[in-house]
Amino acid sequence: MLHDLVIVGAGPVGATAALALADSELDVIALDGRAAGAIARGDRSLALSHGSRLILERLGIWADVAAEPDAITPIETIEISQQGGFGRACLNASEQELPALGYVVSYRALQAALDAALARAGRGIIHGVNVKGVSPRPAYAVVEASRDGGSLEYTSRLVALADGGSLVRGSTRRRHDYRQVALVGKVWPREPHRGVACERFTPEGPMALLPEGDHYGFVWTTSPARGEVLRSLSDEEFLRLLQESFGPCLDAGAAAVTPSFLRVEDRRTFPLALEFAREVVGARLVLMGNAAQTLHPVAGQGFNLGVRDAYELAQELLVTPRDEIGSREQLARYARRRRPDRLAGIGFTHGLLGIFGADASWLRWPRGLALTLLDALPIAKRAFARAMLFGVR
Ligand SMILES: Cc1cc2nc3c(=O)[nH]c(=O)nc-3n(C[C@H](O)[C@H](O)[C@H](O)COP(=O)(O)OP(=O)(O)OC[C@H]3O[C@@H](n4cnc5c(N)ncnc54)[C@H](O)[C@@H]3O)c2cc1C
């Protein structure tokens, strides 16, 4: 049987693409190695922009995610500062006349809402299917997979790889290893966070506190060796160091206070690299989400780019005659459509790390100046807020 589209990997990005096509005439299936009701690689906090919210609203699942207690936390204020240097910028949703500057969303809750919406639409994900490879033929592609020890094959005009990057390797990808890890976890503050997110640039790398339900999700970028030490410290010692390294952060009343914490949970590290495919299309193939680009979490751009990959692919396929799906022309159109957004997201994230992530004391002064100007100039604030809301384009 020839499908129109086989989506490999129904994580949040693949499932978004499947849902965006659920009402169409197209024959679309989504395959995932995970079991029904499970998620890949544990829960985490996704930084969602207002633009991604609008897409999820259009697909009718924002309200489902929001119905889950603490699954979505609005970011009302973003405070940016640097350790050991002057300059501080503070962005406020009310100042920009917006309900929020962005959202922290639980991966588990988002995935559950997407899975349920697809099942309701009669387009349920085929679970437990481990894809081994994709081979192009002139008129279609063959997806080779296994399930319960048996081999399977699917043929499709087009295959969308949204597997998080597990199947795409090698010379078609560029990789920059930041030689750092992100230590992530949850901390419970003594005082309520009031929707304030704090980003602090330190000589070790950026640190962030993201409001999430009744606690903060934290991201601490550091060397792999120190990450291991921090991960295995006692809770008490870790909280003391986190507090010390973070330093003062704004509270909602705009007074700088050092946040203090009661409890820490779920400390984990993962390596940080920028990895992206030179081309997001191949023969009968498109790449989406982390399979197309894996970014440093510093600017919260990665997942939002993936949501736009999925939505834009669906929009492209909805206006493509069925027998042109997967053709060179259709693939070239999709690649052109995604190029500016991808390059801007990759360039912005990598550039930000070049200026703010480096341990170069001579950069402290220009960094401080940049933060002071950002704070003082309404036009700069609006541009930065726009980048947070809709991504850099
Ligand atoms: C440990 C960790 C922490 C993170 N923390 C943050 C954070 O704090 N904030 C943030 O914004 N982003 C974070 N990210 C990044 C974020 O998770 C990704 O941007 C997002 O998950 C990308 O979605 P995706 O659907 O492209 O890929 P994934 O979420 O990786 O989903 C891929 C899907 O494909 C399936 N799959 C994989 N291989 C196969 C195969 N061979 N056959 C069949 N199915 C397959 C998997 O089961 C999974 O369901 C983190 C990532 C990791 C790994």
Tab-separated table of C-alpha atoms and ligand atoms in Angstrom:
chain	number	residue	atom	x	y	z
A	1	MET	CA	0.000	0.000	0.000
A	2	LEU	CA	1.390	3.402	-0.981
A	3	HIS	CA	0.929	6.076	1.711
A	4	ASP	CA	1.152	9.794	0.987
A	5	LEU	CA	3.231	10.525	4.080
A	6	VAL	CA	4.897	8.312	6.673
A	7	ILE	CA	6.067	10.238	9.737
A	8	VAL	CA	8.925	8.481	11.535
A	9	GLY	CA	8.844	9.523	15.193
A	10	ALA	CA	5.638	10.850	16.720
A	11	GLY	CA	7.237	12.951	19.449
A	12	PRO	CA	5.802	16.449	19.871
A	13	VAL	CA	7.016	17.522	16.402
A	14	GLY	CA	5.980	14.433	14.399
A	15	ALA	CA	2.616	14.276	16.188
A	16	THR	CA	2.016	17.993	15.454
A	17	ALA	CA	2.543	17.329	11.734
A	18	ALA	CA	0.187	14.323	11.861
A	19	LEU	CA	-2.476	16.370	13.660
A	20	ALA	CA	-2.170	19.269	11.221
A	21	LEU	CA	-3.030	16.789	8.432
A	22	ALA	CA	-5.626	14.776	10.361
A	23	ASP	CA	-8.626	16.391	8.620
A	24	SER	CA	-7.144	16.099	5.132
A	25	GLU	CA	-7.800	13.450	2.480
A	26	LEU	CA	-4.150	12.444	2.608
A	27	ASP	CA	-3.121	8.980	3.724
A	28	VAL	CA	-0.768	9.781	6.595
A	29	ILE	CA	0.615	7.401	9.218
A	30	ALA	CA	2.907	8.141	12.163
A	31	LEU	CA	5.243	5.452	13.548
A	32	ASP	CA	6.920	5.538	16.928
A	33	GLY	CA	9.120	3.111	18.840
A	34	ARG	CA	7.626	4.127	22.187
A	35	ALA	CA	4.751	2.225	23.770
A	36	ALA	CA	1.280	3.813	23.845
A	37	GLY	CA	1.040	6.264	26.751
A	38	ALA	CA	4.837	6.448	27.152
A	39	ILE	CA	7.172	9.319	26.294
A	40	ALA	CA	10.710	9.229	24.950
A	41	ARG	CA	13.586	9.930	27.392
A	42	GLY	CA	11.695	11.274	30.404
A	43	ASP	CA	9.738	14.442	31.124
A	44	ARG	CA	11.298	17.875	30.558
A	45	SER	CA	10.181	21.470	30.378
A	46	LEU	CA	9.751	22.838	26.889
A	47	ALA	CA	10.107	26.559	26.270
A	48	LEU	CA	7.167	27.485	24.053
A	49	SER	CA	6.770	30.791	22.252
A	50	HIS	CA	3.500	32.621	21.719
A	51	GLY	CA	3.758	31.657	18.024
A	52	SER	CA	3.816	27.940	18.964
A	53	ARG	CA	0.827	28.504	21.225
A	54	LEU	CA	-1.083	29.944	18.264
A	55	ILE	CA	-0.252	26.842	16.194
A	56	LEU	CA	-1.357	24.491	18.990
A	57	GLU	CA	-4.546	26.547	19.385
A	58	ARG	CA	-5.258	26.246	15.662
A	59	LEU	CA	-4.843	22.467	16.005
A	60	GLY	CA	-7.262	22.510	18.936
A	61	ILE	CA	-5.024	21.050	21.619
A	62	TRP	CA	-3.791	24.059	23.609
A	63	ALA	CA	-6.881	23.901	25.848
A	64	ASP	CA	-6.335	20.139	26.401
A	65	VAL	CA	-2.779	20.732	27.621
A	66	ALA	CA	-3.913	23.685	29.753
A	67	ALA	CA	-6.582	21.501	31.388
A	68	GLU	CA	-3.839	19.448	33.042
A	69	PRO	CA	-2.828	21.098	36.356
A	70	ASP	CA	0.531	22.908	36.120
A	71	ALA	CA	1.169	21.655	32.558
A	72	ILE	CA	1.523	25.233	31.262
A	73	THR	CA	3.120	28.105	33.143
A	74	PRO	CA	3.076	31.578	31.560
A	75	ILE	CA	6.311	33.567	31.657
A	76	GLU	CA	5.302	37.079	32.649
A	77	THR	CA	8.739	38.598	33.171
A	78	ILE	CA	12.173	37.724	31.780
A	79	GLU	CA	15.172	39.061	33.606
A	80	ILE	CA	18.617	38.834	31.973
A	81	SER	CA	21.865	39.586	33.767
A	82	GLN	CA	25.542	38.634	33.863
A	83	GLN	CA	27.577	37.392	36.778
A	84	GLY	CA	30.450	39.659	37.788
A	85	GLY	CA	29.469	42.528	35.488
A	86	PHE	CA	27.053	45.422	35.222
A	87	GLY	CA	23.941	45.485	33.061
A	88	ARG	CA	20.549	43.953	33.563
A	89	ALA	CA	17.530	43.839	31.284
A	90	CYS	CA	13.981	43.149	32.305
A	91	LEU	CA	11.142	42.390	29.898
A	92	ASN	CA	7.582	42.443	30.986
A	93	ALA	CA	4.508	40.961	29.302
A	94	SER	CA	2.250	43.768	30.529
A	95	GLU	CA	4.710	46.357	29.190
A	96	GLN	CA	4.407	44.679	25.776
A	97	GLU	CA	0.606	44.477	26.268
A	98	LEU	CA	0.683	40.689	26.070
A	99	PRO	CA	-0.729	37.958	28.303
A	100	ALA	CA	2.709	36.254	28.476
A	101	LEU	CA	6.195	36.407	26.953
A	102	GLY	CA	6.190	32.642	26.482
A	103	TYR	CA	5.272	29.446	28.281
A	104	VAL	CA	6.946	26.581	30.044
A	105	VAL	CA	5.147	23.411	29.007
A	106	SER	CA	5.488	19.867	30.264
A	107	TYR	CA	6.717	17.534	27.495
A	108	ARG	CA	4.660	14.702	29.004
A	109	ALA	CA	1.413	16.709	29.057
A	110	LEU	CA	1.920	18.011	25.516
A	111	GLN	CA	2.676	14.542	24.188
A	112	ALA	CA	-0.359	13.056	25.964
A	113	ALA	CA	-2.647	15.747	24.489
A	114	LEU	CA	-1.263	15.202	20.970
A	115	ASP	CA	-1.575	11.399	21.233
A	116	ALA	CA	-5.178	11.707	22.484
A	117	ALA	CA	-6.156	14.212	19.761
A	118	LEU	CA	-4.746	11.920	17.052
A	119	ALA	CA	-6.610	8.923	18.490
A	120	ARG	CA	-9.864	10.984	18.574
A	121	ALA	CA	-9.338	11.925	14.919
A	122	GLY	CA	-8.953	8.226	14.043
A	123	ARG	CA	-5.319	8.845	13.069
A	124	GLY	CA	-3.703	7.129	16.050
A	125	ILE	CA	0.042	6.657	16.166
A	126	ILE	CA	1.323	3.152	15.387
A	127	HIS	CA	3.334	2.433	18.541
A	128	GLY	CA	6.152	-0.043	19.148
A	129	VAL	CA	7.514	0.320	15.599
A	130	ASN	CA	11.289	0.752	15.510
A	131	VAL	CA	12.421	2.211	12.233
A	132	LYS	CA	15.803	0.962	11.014
A	133	GLY	CA	16.192	2.968	7.831
A	134	VAL	CA	14.611	4.698	4.881
A	135	SER	CA	15.526	3.818	1.271
A	136	PRO	CA	14.449	6.081	-1.563
A	137	ARG	CA	13.192	4.782	-4.903
A	138	PRO	CA	12.321	7.094	-7.819
A	139	ALA	CA	8.583	7.254	-7.086
A	140	TYR	CA	8.427	6.494	-3.360
A	141	ALA	CA	10.490	5.648	-0.275
A	142	VAL	CA	10.602	2.420	1.688
A	143	VAL	CA	10.638	2.570	5.484
A	144	GLU	CA	12.229	-0.523	7.028
A	145	ALA	CA	11.131	-1.261	10.558
A	146	SER	CA	10.631	-3.940	13.163
A	147	ARG	CA	7.865	-4.591	15.660
A	148	ASP	CA	7.745	-7.391	18.263
A	149	GLY	CA	10.736	-9.065	16.595
A	150	GLY	CA	9.136	-9.114	13.127
A	151	SER	CA	10.182	-7.038	10.105
A	152	LEU	CA	7.879	-4.481	8.514
A	153	GLU	CA	8.010	-2.267	5.460
A	154	TYR	CA	5.986	0.822	4.617
A	155	THR	CA	6.031	2.580	1.273
A	156	SER	CA	5.226	6.236	0.934
A	157	ARG	CA	5.472	9.117	-1.539
A	158	LEU	CA	7.228	11.070	1.212
A	159	VAL	CA	8.841	10.234	4.556
A	160	ALA	CA	9.164	12.872	7.289
A	161	LEU	CA	11.906	12.051	9.752
A	162	ALA	CA	10.960	13.473	13.152
A	163	ASP	CA	12.847	10.944	15.269
A	164	GLY	CA	14.793	13.494	17.303
A	165	GLY	CA	17.951	12.751	15.289
A	166	SER	CA	18.494	9.066	16.044
A	167	LEU	CA	18.588	7.984	12.385
A	168	VAL	CA	20.361	10.921	10.774
A	169	ARG	CA	24.104	10.908	11.161
A	170	GLY	CA	27.266	11.559	9.226
A	171	SER	CA	28.481	13.984	6.637
A	172	THR	CA	25.047	15.412	5.891
A	173	ARG	CA	25.050	16.971	9.380
A	174	ARG	CA	27.184	19.728	10.838
A	175	ARG	CA	28.097	19.516	14.476
A	176	HIS	CA	29.591	21.999	16.877
A	177	ASP	CA	30.343	20.493	20.255
A	178	TYR	CA	30.061	23.166	22.971
A	179	ARG	CA	32.083	20.828	25.266
A	180	GLN	CA	29.544	21.561	27.934
A	181	VAL	CA	26.611	19.822	29.533
A	182	ALA	CA	23.288	21.178	30.709
A	183	LEU	CA	22.448	20.159	34.228
A	184	VAL	CA	18.661	20.330	34.482
A	185	GLY	CA	16.171	19.665	37.262
A	186	LYS	CA	13.486	21.229	39.435
A	187	VAL	CA	13.867	23.507	42.455
A	188	TRP	CA	11.193	24.737	44.830
A	189	PRO	CA	11.650	28.401	45.838
A	190	ARG	CA	10.871	29.754	49.306
A	191	GLU	CA	8.831	32.567	47.732
A	192	PRO	CA	6.408	32.084	44.790
A	193	HIS	CA	8.065	32.706	41.399
A	194	ARG	CA	5.231	34.978	40.132
A	195	GLY	CA	5.962	34.010	36.529
A	196	VAL	CA	9.495	35.444	36.536
A	197	ALA	CA	12.124	33.664	34.391
A	198	CYS	CA	15.769	34.526	35.048
A	199	GLU	CA	18.636	34.057	32.615
A	200	ARG	CA	22.113	34.677	33.970
A	201	PHE	CA	25.282	34.609	31.895
A	202	THR	CA	28.258	33.352	33.879
A	203	PRO	CA	31.876	32.513	32.949
A	204	GLU	CA	30.842	28.830	33.143
A	205	GLY	CA	27.986	29.356	30.664
A	206	PRO	CA	24.343	30.500	30.830
A	207	MET	CA	22.070	29.560	33.734
A	208	ALA	CA	18.305	29.817	33.716
A	209	LEU	CA	15.401	29.518	36.115
A	210	LEU	CA	12.077	28.893	34.370
A	211	PRO	CA	8.788	29.145	36.284
A	212	GLU	CA	6.952	25.843	36.129
A	213	GLY	CA	3.882	25.125	38.258
A	214	ASP	CA	4.841	25.644	41.908
A	215	HIS	CA	8.587	25.374	41.218
A	216	TYR	CA	11.344	26.403	38.798
A	217	GLY	CA	12.932	24.260	36.141
A	218	PHE	CA	16.635	25.112	36.192
A	219	VAL	CA	19.268	24.819	33.462
A	220	TRP	CA	22.902	25.140	34.510
A	221	THR	CA	25.439	24.897	31.707
A	222	THR	CA	28.886	23.868	32.760
A	223	SER	CA	31.811	21.575	31.910
A	224	PRO	CA	31.052	17.825	31.833
A	225	ALA	CA	33.303	17.224	34.879
A	226	ARG	CA	31.687	19.945	36.997
A	227	GLY	CA	28.247	18.852	35.813
A	228	GLU	CA	28.942	15.407	37.234
A	229	VAL	CA	30.124	16.907	40.546
A	230	LEU	CA	27.043	19.171	40.773
A	231	ARG	CA	24.733	16.292	39.934
A	232	SER	CA	26.080	14.112	42.727
A	233	LEU	CA	26.301	16.771	45.472
A	234	SER	CA	23.965	16.486	48.450
A	235	ASP	CA	20.690	18.392	47.945
A	236	GLU	CA	21.661	20.914	50.609
A	237	GLU	CA	25.083	21.638	49.149
A	238	PHE	CA	23.689	21.828	45.613
A	239	LEU	CA	21.016	24.348	46.614
A	240	ARG	CA	23.602	26.477	48.390
A	241	LEU	CA	25.807	26.546	45.260
A	242	LEU	CA	22.868	27.216	42.925
A	243	GLN	CA	21.805	30.158	45.046
A	244	GLU	CA	25.351	31.489	45.214
A	245	SER	CA	25.982	31.110	41.460
A	246	PHE	CA	22.660	32.557	40.480
A	247	GLY	CA	22.927	35.635	42.640
A	248	PRO	CA	20.255	38.319	42.716
A	249	CYS	CA	17.331	38.014	40.346
A	250	LEU	CA	14.344	40.313	40.073
A	251	ASP	CA	11.186	39.548	41.928
A	252	ALA	CA	7.886	40.660	40.421
A	253	GLY	CA	8.105	43.905	42.373
A	254	ALA	CA	11.293	44.716	40.391
A	255	ALA	CA	13.602	44.577	43.413
A	256	ALA	CA	16.724	42.436	42.976
A	257	VAL	CA	16.652	39.560	45.461
A	258	THR	CA	18.594	36.322	45.563
A	259	PRO	CA	16.123	33.460	45.192
A	260	SER	CA	16.394	30.876	47.906
A	261	PHE	CA	15.330	27.286	47.509
A	262	LEU	CA	13.775	24.619	49.693
A	263	ARG	CA	14.104	21.464	47.659
A	264	VAL	CA	15.671	20.039	44.488
A	265	GLU	CA	14.587	17.049	42.394
A	266	ASP	CA	15.438	15.204	39.167
A	267	ARG	CA	18.971	16.410	38.532
A	268	ARG	CA	20.144	15.169	35.093
A	269	THR	CA	22.827	16.200	32.626
A	270	PHE	CA	22.859	16.105	28.848
A	271	PRO	CA	25.621	17.113	26.425
A	272	LEU	CA	25.268	20.392	24.535
A	273	ALA	CA	25.959	20.574	20.836
A	274	LEU	CA	24.639	22.430	17.862
A	275	GLU	CA	23.795	19.836	15.249
A	276	PHE	CA	21.999	20.555	12.041
A	277	ALA	CA	21.444	18.976	8.673
A	278	ARG	CA	22.950	20.888	5.753
A	279	GLU	CA	19.783	20.133	3.789
A	280	VAL	CA	16.380	19.493	5.350
A	281	VAL	CA	15.273	17.491	2.319
A	282	GLY	CA	16.647	14.429	0.544
A	283	ALA	CA	15.252	11.974	-1.966
A	284	ARG	CA	11.592	11.464	-0.901
A	285	LEU	CA	12.596	12.677	2.563
A	286	VAL	CA	12.167	15.719	4.811
A	287	LEU	CA	13.696	16.303	8.241
A	288	MET	CA	11.783	18.041	11.036
A	289	GLY	CA	12.348	19.092	14.630
A	290	ASN	CA	15.473	17.849	16.370
A	291	ALA	CA	16.218	15.588	13.398
A	292	ALA	CA	16.674	18.755	11.320
A	293	GLN	CA	18.367	20.878	14.004
A	294	THR	CA	19.319	20.399	17.639
A	295	LEU	CA	20.101	23.714	19.307
A	296	HIS	CA	21.605	24.838	22.606
A	297	PRO	CA	18.700	25.599	24.988
A	298	VAL	CA	19.972	29.123	25.796
A	299	ALA	CA	17.404	31.038	23.760
A	300	GLY	CA	14.540	28.522	23.888
A	301	GLN	CA	14.350	28.445	20.073
A	302	GLY	CA	14.823	24.713	19.309
A	303	PHE	CA	11.438	23.224	20.031
A	304	ASN	CA	9.599	26.199	18.535
A	305	LEU	CA	11.497	25.778	15.264
A	306	GLY	CA	10.383	22.133	15.285
A	307	VAL	CA	6.715	23.069	15.756
A	308	ARG	CA	7.014	25.447	12.796
A	309	ASP	CA	8.744	22.727	10.696
A	310	ALA	CA	5.758	20.449	11.331
A	311	TYR	CA	3.081	23.058	10.711
A	312	GLU	CA	4.731	24.420	7.564
A	313	LEU	CA	5.189	20.941	6.085
A	314	ALA	CA	1.493	20.260	6.624
A	315	GLN	CA	0.539	23.602	4.994
A	316	GLU	CA	2.786	22.749	2.041
A	317	LEU	CA	1.257	19.269	1.582
A	318	LEU	CA	-2.316	20.565	1.856
A	319	VAL	CA	-1.851	22.579	-1.338
A	320	THR	CA	0.254	20.018	-3.249
A	321	PRO	CA	-1.493	17.703	-5.722
A	322	ARG	CA	-1.213	14.158	-4.379
A	323	ASP	CA	1.003	12.812	-7.178
A	324	GLU	CA	3.488	15.665	-6.650
A	325	ILE	CA	4.038	14.862	-2.976
A	326	GLY	CA	7.694	13.927	-2.477
A	327	SER	CA	8.696	15.241	-5.906
A	328	ARG	CA	11.877	17.308	-6.249
A	329	GLU	CA	9.817	20.457	-6.850
A	330	GLN	CA	7.708	19.971	-3.742
A	331	LEU	CA	10.771	19.212	-1.614
A	332	ALA	CA	12.591	22.260	-2.972
A	333	ARG	CA	9.586	24.458	-2.105
A	334	TYR	CA	9.547	23.139	1.468
A	335	ALA	CA	13.319	23.652	1.847
A	336	ARG	CA	12.998	27.261	0.578
A	337	ARG	CA	10.082	27.905	2.906
A	338	ARG	CA	12.005	26.737	5.999
A	339	ARG	CA	15.427	28.161	5.166
A	340	PRO	CA	15.190	31.732	6.541
A	341	ASP	CA	13.512	30.655	9.795
A	342	ARG	CA	16.020	27.831	10.419
A	343	LEU	CA	19.093	29.899	9.618
A	344	ALA	CA	17.869	32.746	11.818
A	345	GLY	CA	17.158	30.389	14.758
A	346	ILE	CA	20.507	28.613	14.443
A	347	GLY	CA	22.429	31.873	13.901
A	348	PHE	CA	20.708	33.700	16.773
A	349	THR	CA	21.333	30.884	19.267
A	350	HIS	CA	24.952	30.325	18.241
A	351	GLY	CA	25.655	34.078	18.057
A	352	LEU	CA	24.163	34.679	21.505
A	353	LEU	CA	26.527	32.055	22.915
A	354	GLY	CA	29.453	33.721	21.138
A	355	ILE	CA	28.708	37.018	22.915
A	356	PHE	CA	27.232	35.880	26.207
A	357	GLY	CA	28.521	32.335	26.646
A	358	ALA	CA	32.225	33.023	26.376
A	359	ASP	CA	34.530	33.248	29.342
A	360	ALA	CA	36.238	36.411	28.070
A	361	SER	CA	36.500	39.151	30.656
A	362	TRP	CA	36.992	41.818	27.932
A	363	LEU	CA	33.434	41.051	26.771
A	364	ARG	CA	31.941	41.941	30.149
A	365	TRP	CA	31.755	45.632	29.394
A	366	PRO	CA	30.108	45.320	25.915
A	367	ARG	CA	27.773	42.682	27.346
A	368	GLY	CA	26.782	45.023	30.156
A	369	LEU	CA	26.246	47.812	27.645
A	370	ALA	CA	24.083	45.532	25.466
A	371	LEU	CA	21.932	44.620	28.478
A	372	THR	CA	21.648	48.229	29.611
A	373	LEU	CA	20.594	49.338	26.106
A	374	LEU	CA	18.148	46.472	25.828
A	375	ASP	CA	16.601	47.567	29.107
A	376	ALA	CA	16.521	51.254	28.233
A	377	LEU	CA	15.396	51.266	24.598
A	378	PRO	CA	11.733	50.443	24.024
A	379	ILE	CA	12.461	49.576	20.367
A	380	ALA	CA	15.157	47.049	21.386
A	381	LYS	CA	12.819	45.589	24.000
A	382	ARG	CA	10.038	45.219	21.461
A	383	ALA	CA	12.403	43.492	18.968
A	384	PHE	CA	13.676	41.119	21.672
A	385	ALA	CA	10.151	40.402	22.919
A	386	ARG	CA	9.093	39.664	19.323
A	387	ALA	CA	11.955	37.178	18.966
A	388	MET	CA	10.785	35.463	22.168
A	389	LEU	CA	7.151	35.466	21.013
A	390	PHE	CA	7.445	34.354	17.435
A	391	GLY	CA	11.070	33.261	16.962
A	392	VAL	CA	13.811	35.100	15.115
A	393	ARG	CA	13.059	35.499	11.410
B	1	LIG	C1	17.362	15.472	28.193
B	1	LIG	C2	16.766	16.589	27.366
B	1	LIG	C3	16.350	17.767	27.998
B	1	LIG	C4	15.790	18.801	27.245
B	1	LIG	N1	15.390	19.917	27.898
B	1	LIG	C5	14.789	20.898	27.194
B	1	LIG	C6	14.306	22.067	27.843
B	1	LIG	O1	14.481	22.237	29.050
B	1	LIG	N2	13.668	23.018	27.101
B	1	LIG	C7	13.476	22.856	25.733
B	1	LIG	O2	12.837	23.716	25.099
B	1	LIG	N3	13.947	21.772	25.093
B	1	LIG	C8	14.587	20.792	25.783
B	1	LIG	N4	15.060	19.702	25.130
B	1	LIG	C9	14.885	19.629	23.664
B	1	LIG	C10	13.492	19.142	23.338
B	1	LIG	O3	13.251	17.949	24.047
B	1	LIG	C11	13.381	18.948	21.832
B	1	LIG	O4	13.474	20.218	21.194
B	1	LIG	C12	12.050	18.301	21.418
B	1	LIG	O5	11.829	17.123	22.163
B	1	LIG	C13	12.128	17.959	19.944
B	1	LIG	O6	10.973	17.233	19.583
B	1	LIG	P1	11.031	16.124	18.441
B	1	LIG	O7	9.623	15.653	18.305
B	1	LIG	O8	11.764	16.647	17.266
B	1	LIG	O9	11.969	14.966	19.017
B	1	LIG	P2	11.753	13.991	20.295
B	1	LIG	O10	11.037	14.701	21.383
B	1	LIG	O11	13.118	13.440	20.582
B	1	LIG	O12	10.816	12.850	19.735
B	1	LIG	C14	11.282	11.867	18.821
B	1	LIG	C15	10.283	10.727	18.789
B	1	LIG	O13	10.758	9.784	17.816
B	1	LIG	C16	10.713	8.482	18.358
B	1	LIG	N5	11.802	7.725	17.722
B	1	LIG	C17	13.131	7.968	17.819
B	1	LIG	N6	13.829	7.108	17.064
B	1	LIG	C18	12.905	6.284	16.489
B	1	LIG	C19	13.004	5.170	15.600
B	1	LIG	N7	14.190	4.744	15.129
B	1	LIG	N8	11.861	4.534	15.230
B	1	LIG	C20	10.641	4.963	15.674
B	1	LIG	N9	10.499	6.007	16.525
B	1	LIG	C21	11.609	6.667	16.912
B	1	LIG	C22	10.887	8.650	19.858
B	1	LIG	O14	10.280	7.571	20.566
B	1	LIG	C23	10.160	9.988	20.109
B	1	LIG	O15	8.811	9.802	20.448
B	1	LIG	C24	15.662	18.667	25.841
B	1	LIG	C25	16.111	17.502	25.201
B	1	LIG	C26	16.663	16.471	25.950
B	1	LIG	C27	17.144	15.217	25.238
